[in-house]
Amino acid sequence: MTRVWLPDAPDKFGALPPGIEADVWAGGEDLPASADQVEYVVLPFGVKPEIIRKIGTLPSLKTIQILSAGADHILPHIPSHITLCNARGAHTASTAEWTAGVIIASVRNFPRFAVAQRDGRWDYAQSEPVGGKHVLIVGYGDIGAAVERRLAGWDVTIERVARHARDGVRAIGELPELLGSADVVVILVPLTDETRQLVSKDFLRAMKDGALLVNAARGVIVDTDALLEALSSGRIRAALDVTDPEPLPVGHPLWQAPGLLLTPHVGGAIYEGRERAYQVVSQQLARLAAGEPLRNVIGDRGY
């Protein structure tokens, strides 16, 4: 029998496959009595770093499964002998919906009209069309492909960028020559040493005047001071679901930055989000019971 820890009642993950025994662990300091036997742990949302490090010392533990796609907040606390798996796919649709939504809202001036509605003003204004825009997706993985599918009917041109070039996808090293032609730049890269502050002052300067920056990845991928300077000049616009720092403190200048549509890290925050992540876990448990390789394994580079 393989002992696993789940963050919720086992029936929330469907029928457990033969050979799997589960305990419920909600992420607290008090661990189940099976701490010496557990081989596969699903980390609940919001587990403190010191608890993650404690889990990493369990003698039989082989795999830690997270319920999010991003693993940057977990990786520093996981010993190298433990496999880390993410919930790739669980939040793809919702994050892609957010991305497509803020592109359309920003280009068509919806934030301006929402403010006017709040103030009771009839603020007629024209806007640019979405159709005809050149969209550069930086980080073309599962979510990037889903964004492209959702924009397919809007008559936009899509350019794709990933860490390595492949058919139809440019290498990230080509960004300097691609940014100047993009009307919309979507950031979907994972956080690694290479992508931290990828969106620097030079990156922003290379963007064309009037372009829209969309960040649905991690806040620290963008240099906040450089972005504030670019927004304050009116040269570009931005839509952010993530910020640095996060949560954004009261009085931070980003709250008042012109041309910015800001949401509080809600790209994956849909009512069905937890259930979709649990479906990924259920599939992993079936593979574990069958002795098959687990999916969504995170390497030491984070992707």
Short mmCIF file of C-alpha atoms in Angstrom, two decimals:
data_model
loop_
_atom_site.label_atom_id
_atom_site.label_comp_id
_atom_site.label_asym_id
_atom_site.label_seq_id
_atom_site.Cartn_x
_atom_site.Cartn_y
_atom_site.Cartn_z
CA MET A 1 0.00 0.00 0.00
CA THR A 2 1.12 3.54 -0.79
CA ARG A 3 0.37 6.15 1.87
CA VAL A 4 -0.64 9.62 0.66
CA TRP A 5 -1.74 12.82 2.37
CA LEU A 6 -4.59 14.80 0.87
CA PRO A 7 -5.72 18.31 1.84
CA ASP A 8 -9.39 17.33 1.87
CA ALA A 9 -11.65 14.33 2.41
CA PRO A 10 -10.56 11.51 0.08
CA ASP A 11 -13.99 11.35 -1.59
CA LYS A 12 -13.37 14.88 -2.95
CA PHE A 13 -10.77 13.27 -5.23
CA GLY A 14 -13.06 10.51 -6.49
CA ALA A 15 -12.68 6.86 -5.60
CA LEU A 16 -9.15 6.14 -4.45
CA PRO A 17 -7.48 3.54 -6.67
CA PRO A 18 -6.54 0.15 -5.18
CA GLY A 19 -3.25 0.27 -3.33
CA ILE A 20 -3.65 3.87 -2.13
CA GLU A 21 -4.34 4.74 1.51
CA ALA A 22 -5.00 8.39 2.36
CA ASP A 23 -4.85 10.61 5.43
CA VAL A 24 -6.15 14.16 5.51
CA TRP A 25 -3.61 16.87 6.27
CA ALA A 26 -4.76 20.49 6.10
CA GLY A 27 -1.27 22.02 6.27
CA GLY A 28 -0.84 22.59 10.00
CA GLU A 29 2.16 21.89 12.23
CA ASP A 30 0.60 18.73 13.64
CA LEU A 31 1.30 15.95 11.14
CA PRO A 32 -0.71 12.73 10.77
CA ALA A 33 0.49 9.64 12.61
CA SER A 34 1.63 8.17 9.30
CA ALA A 35 4.45 10.73 8.93
CA ASP A 36 7.08 7.98 8.72
CA GLN A 37 5.19 6.09 5.99
CA VAL A 38 3.81 8.81 3.71
CA GLU A 39 5.25 8.77 0.17
CA TYR A 40 3.10 11.36 -1.63
CA VAL A 41 1.93 14.63 -0.09
CA VAL A 42 -0.47 17.12 -1.66
CA LEU A 43 0.38 20.54 -0.24
CA PRO A 44 -2.70 22.55 0.71
CA PHE A 45 -2.85 26.18 -0.37
CA GLY A 46 -1.07 28.59 1.98
CA VAL A 47 1.29 26.20 3.76
CA LYS A 48 4.04 28.13 5.56
CA PRO A 49 7.65 27.69 4.36
CA GLU A 50 8.80 26.24 7.67
CA ILE A 51 6.13 23.53 7.40
CA ILE A 52 7.17 22.74 3.82
CA ARG A 53 10.76 22.30 5.01
CA LYS A 54 9.52 20.03 7.80
CA ILE A 55 7.61 17.91 5.29
CA GLY A 56 10.77 17.62 3.19
CA THR A 57 12.51 15.74 6.01
CA LEU A 58 9.97 12.89 6.22
CA PRO A 59 11.86 9.61 5.73
CA SER A 60 9.64 7.89 3.15
CA LEU A 61 8.49 10.92 1.20
CA LYS A 62 9.12 10.71 -2.54
CA THR A 63 6.77 13.28 -4.09
CA ILE A 64 5.21 16.62 -3.21
CA GLN A 65 2.23 17.67 -5.32
CA ILE A 66 1.11 21.31 -5.39
CA LEU A 67 -2.31 22.61 -6.43
CA SER A 68 -1.00 25.58 -8.40
CA ALA A 69 0.86 25.87 -11.68
CA GLY A 70 3.59 28.18 -10.35
CA ALA A 71 6.17 26.44 -8.18
CA ASP A 72 8.61 29.27 -7.47
CA HIS A 73 7.32 29.69 -3.90
CA ILE A 74 7.88 25.99 -3.18
CA LEU A 75 11.12 25.09 -4.97
CA PRO A 76 13.54 26.73 -2.48
CA HIS A 77 12.22 24.57 0.34
CA ILE A 78 12.24 21.16 -1.38
CA PRO A 79 15.25 18.79 -1.05
CA SER A 80 16.68 17.61 -4.35
CA HIS A 81 15.75 13.95 -3.74
CA ILE A 82 12.02 14.77 -3.64
CA THR A 83 10.03 15.05 -6.86
CA LEU A 84 7.86 18.16 -7.15
CA CYS A 85 4.77 18.13 -9.37
CA ASN A 86 2.48 21.04 -10.18
CA ALA A 87 -1.17 21.25 -11.24
CA ARG A 88 -0.48 22.12 -14.85
CA GLY A 89 -3.77 22.46 -16.71
CA ALA A 90 -5.98 23.03 -13.68
CA HIS A 91 -5.86 26.82 -13.97
CA THR A 92 -5.13 27.12 -17.68
CA ALA A 93 -8.62 28.02 -18.86
CA SER A 94 -9.31 30.59 -16.16
CA THR A 95 -5.94 32.33 -16.55
CA ALA A 96 -6.36 32.42 -20.32
CA GLU A 97 -9.84 33.92 -19.87
CA TRP A 98 -8.43 36.64 -17.61
CA THR A 99 -5.70 37.41 -20.13
CA ALA A 100 -8.04 37.67 -23.10
CA GLY A 101 -10.49 39.68 -21.00
CA VAL A 102 -8.03 42.34 -19.88
CA ILE A 103 -6.67 42.72 -23.40
CA ILE A 104 -10.14 43.48 -24.71
CA ALA A 105 -11.05 45.65 -21.70
CA SER A 106 -7.86 47.70 -21.92
CA VAL A 107 -7.93 48.25 -25.67
CA ARG A 108 -11.62 49.22 -25.61
CA ASN A 109 -11.26 51.60 -22.61
CA PHE A 110 -13.53 49.66 -20.23
CA PRO A 111 -11.70 50.85 -17.07
CA ARG A 112 -12.36 54.47 -18.08
CA PHE A 113 -16.04 53.78 -18.59
CA ALA A 114 -16.30 51.89 -15.29
CA VAL A 115 -14.94 54.93 -13.45
CA ALA A 116 -17.39 57.18 -15.30
CA GLN A 117 -20.29 54.90 -14.35
CA ARG A 118 -19.23 55.03 -10.70
CA ASP A 119 -19.09 58.83 -10.88
CA GLY A 120 -22.36 59.14 -12.80
CA ARG A 121 -20.75 60.71 -15.89
CA TRP A 122 -21.62 60.02 -19.53
CA ASP A 123 -18.01 59.89 -20.74
CA TYR A 124 -18.27 59.22 -24.47
CA ALA A 125 -14.93 58.33 -26.06
CA GLN A 126 -13.68 56.39 -29.03
CA SER A 127 -11.18 53.54 -28.67
CA GLU A 128 -8.90 51.44 -30.79
CA PRO A 129 -10.19 48.14 -32.19
CA VAL A 130 -8.88 44.81 -30.96
CA GLY A 131 -8.93 43.47 -34.50
CA GLY A 132 -5.67 43.96 -36.33
CA LYS A 133 -3.53 43.99 -33.19
CA HIS A 134 -0.19 42.15 -33.07
CA VAL A 135 -0.04 40.09 -29.86
CA LEU A 136 3.31 38.78 -28.58
CA ILE A 137 2.96 35.91 -26.11
CA VAL A 138 6.14 35.60 -24.03
CA GLY A 139 6.08 32.16 -22.45
CA TYR A 140 4.24 29.97 -24.92
CA GLY A 141 3.24 26.93 -22.92
CA ASP A 142 -0.12 25.48 -21.94
CA ILE A 143 -1.62 28.84 -20.93
CA GLY A 144 -0.11 30.70 -23.87
CA ALA A 145 -1.71 28.26 -26.31
CA ALA A 146 -5.04 28.68 -24.48
CA VAL A 147 -4.77 32.48 -24.79
CA GLU A 148 -4.18 32.13 -28.51
CA ARG A 149 -7.28 29.94 -28.87
CA ARG A 150 -9.41 32.51 -27.06
CA LEU A 151 -8.15 35.34 -29.26
CA ALA A 152 -8.58 33.33 -32.47
CA GLY A 153 -11.86 35.02 -33.42
CA TRP A 154 -10.64 38.58 -32.82
CA ASP A 155 -8.61 38.93 -36.04
CA VAL A 156 -5.31 39.42 -34.25
CA THR A 157 -1.83 38.30 -35.26
CA ILE A 158 -0.08 36.07 -32.71
CA GLU A 159 3.69 35.85 -32.25
CA ARG A 160 4.94 33.15 -29.87
CA VAL A 161 8.08 33.16 -27.71
CA ALA A 162 9.48 30.44 -25.43
CA ARG A 163 12.77 29.64 -23.76
CA HIS A 164 13.83 27.57 -26.77
CA ALA A 165 12.79 28.04 -30.41
CA ARG A 166 10.63 25.39 -32.03
CA ASP A 167 8.31 25.21 -34.99
CA GLY A 168 6.18 28.37 -34.92
CA VAL A 169 7.79 29.63 -31.70
CA ARG A 170 10.69 32.09 -31.44
CA ALA A 171 13.42 31.91 -28.80
CA ILE A 172 13.30 34.31 -25.87
CA GLY A 173 16.68 35.69 -26.93
CA GLU A 174 14.93 37.24 -29.96
CA LEU A 175 12.73 39.48 -27.80
CA PRO A 176 14.60 42.74 -28.47
CA GLU A 177 13.79 42.55 -32.17
CA LEU A 178 10.18 41.42 -31.60
CA LEU A 179 8.99 43.93 -29.00
CA GLY A 180 8.94 46.94 -31.30
CA SER A 181 6.21 45.51 -33.53
CA ALA A 182 3.89 44.19 -30.81
CA ASP A 183 0.71 46.06 -29.83
CA VAL A 184 0.16 43.70 -26.89
CA VAL A 185 2.89 41.88 -24.94
CA VAL A 186 1.62 39.04 -22.73
CA ILE A 187 3.92 37.72 -19.99
CA LEU A 188 3.33 34.07 -19.10
CA VAL A 189 6.83 32.83 -18.27
CA PRO A 190 7.51 30.91 -15.05
CA LEU A 191 9.63 32.64 -12.44
CA THR A 192 13.27 31.55 -12.61
CA ASP A 193 16.61 33.27 -12.14
CA GLU A 194 16.56 34.03 -15.87
CA THR A 195 13.08 35.56 -15.92
CA ARG A 196 13.27 37.62 -12.71
CA GLN A 197 12.85 41.26 -13.84
CA LEU A 198 12.82 40.12 -17.45
CA VAL A 199 10.57 43.11 -18.09
CA SER A 200 13.26 45.67 -17.37
CA LYS A 201 13.69 49.31 -18.32
CA ASP A 202 15.31 48.22 -21.58
CA PHE A 203 12.48 45.77 -22.28
CA LEU A 204 9.87 48.50 -21.75
CA ARG A 205 11.81 50.98 -23.85
CA ALA A 206 11.84 48.46 -26.71
CA MET A 207 8.03 48.26 -26.69
CA LYS A 208 6.25 50.42 -29.22
CA ASP A 209 4.45 53.59 -28.16
CA GLY A 210 0.90 52.87 -27.03
CA ALA A 211 1.54 49.14 -26.53
CA LEU A 212 -0.15 47.16 -23.76
CA LEU A 213 1.83 45.02 -21.29
CA VAL A 214 -0.15 42.15 -19.72
CA ASN A 215 1.36 40.22 -16.80
CA ALA A 216 -0.42 37.03 -15.75
CA ALA A 217 2.75 35.34 -14.46
CA ARG A 218 4.57 36.63 -11.35
CA GLY A 219 4.99 40.21 -10.16
CA VAL A 220 8.78 40.09 -9.83
CA ILE A 221 9.15 39.31 -13.52
CA VAL A 222 8.45 43.03 -14.03
CA ASP A 223 10.67 45.81 -12.71
CA THR A 224 8.01 47.81 -10.86
CA ASP A 225 9.96 51.09 -10.82
CA ALA A 226 10.65 50.86 -14.54
CA LEU A 227 7.00 50.10 -15.23
CA LEU A 228 5.84 53.05 -13.12
CA GLU A 229 8.14 55.32 -15.11
CA ALA A 230 6.80 54.00 -18.42
CA LEU A 231 3.17 54.31 -17.30
CA SER A 232 3.64 57.78 -15.86
CA SER A 233 5.04 58.99 -19.16
CA GLY A 234 1.90 57.74 -20.91
CA ARG A 235 3.99 55.86 -23.44
CA ILE A 236 2.54 52.40 -22.71
CA ARG A 237 -0.39 50.84 -20.84
CA ALA A 238 -0.51 47.75 -18.64
CA ALA A 239 -2.85 45.16 -17.18
CA LEU A 240 -1.51 43.31 -14.13
CA ASP A 241 -2.89 40.41 -12.14
CA VAL A 242 0.35 40.18 -10.16
CA THR A 243 2.57 42.84 -8.63
CA ASP A 244 5.86 43.35 -6.84
CA PRO A 245 5.28 43.72 -3.94
CA GLU A 246 2.21 41.53 -3.51
CA PRO A 247 -0.29 42.10 -2.06
CA LEU A 248 0.10 45.71 -3.15
CA PRO A 249 0.26 47.86 0.01
CA VAL A 250 -1.98 50.83 0.67
CA GLY A 251 -0.54 53.99 -0.84
CA HIS A 252 1.71 52.24 -3.35
CA PRO A 253 2.08 54.37 -6.51
CA LEU A 254 0.83 51.55 -8.74
CA TRP A 255 -2.69 52.17 -7.38
CA GLN A 256 -2.74 55.56 -9.06
CA ALA A 257 -0.63 54.77 -12.13
CA PRO A 258 -2.21 56.05 -15.36
CA GLY A 259 -3.11 53.51 -18.01
CA LEU A 260 -3.12 50.56 -15.60
CA LEU A 261 -5.82 47.92 -15.15
CA LEU A 262 -5.04 46.07 -11.90
CA THR A 263 -6.62 42.93 -10.45
CA PRO A 264 -5.65 41.18 -7.17
CA HIS A 265 -4.12 37.91 -8.46
CA VAL A 266 -7.47 36.46 -9.52
CA GLY A 267 -6.51 34.89 -12.86
CA GLY A 268 -7.18 31.41 -11.50
CA ALA A 269 -9.78 32.43 -8.93
CA ILE A 270 -12.92 30.75 -10.19
CA TYR A 271 -15.42 28.76 -8.14
CA GLU A 272 -14.35 25.50 -9.80
CA GLY A 273 -10.61 26.15 -9.37
CA ARG A 274 -10.10 23.84 -6.40
CA GLU A 275 -12.09 21.03 -8.01
CA ARG A 276 -10.03 21.29 -11.20
CA ALA A 277 -6.82 21.06 -9.18
CA TYR A 278 -8.26 18.04 -7.34
CA GLN A 279 -8.90 16.38 -10.71
CA VAL A 280 -5.19 16.68 -11.48
CA VAL A 281 -4.42 15.01 -8.13
CA SER A 282 -6.90 12.23 -8.87
CA GLN A 283 -5.16 11.51 -12.16
CA GLN A 284 -1.79 11.49 -10.40
CA LEU A 285 -3.05 9.01 -7.79
CA ALA A 286 -4.20 6.68 -10.56
CA ARG A 287 -0.74 6.82 -12.13
CA LEU A 288 0.90 6.30 -8.74
CA ALA A 289 -1.22 3.20 -8.08
CA ALA A 290 -0.46 1.82 -11.53
CA GLY A 291 3.29 2.39 -11.17
CA GLU A 292 3.27 4.84 -14.08
CA PRO A 293 5.46 7.98 -14.22
CA LEU A 294 3.85 11.03 -12.67
CA ARG A 295 3.03 14.02 -14.83
CA ASN A 296 3.83 17.71 -14.41
CA VAL A 297 7.23 17.12 -12.82
CA ILE A 298 9.02 20.39 -12.08
CA GLY A 299 12.76 20.44 -12.75
CA ASP A 300 15.35 22.46 -10.87
CA ARG A 301 14.89 25.31 -13.38
CA GLY A 302 11.20 25.57 -12.53
CA TYR A 303 9.95 24.36 -15.92
#
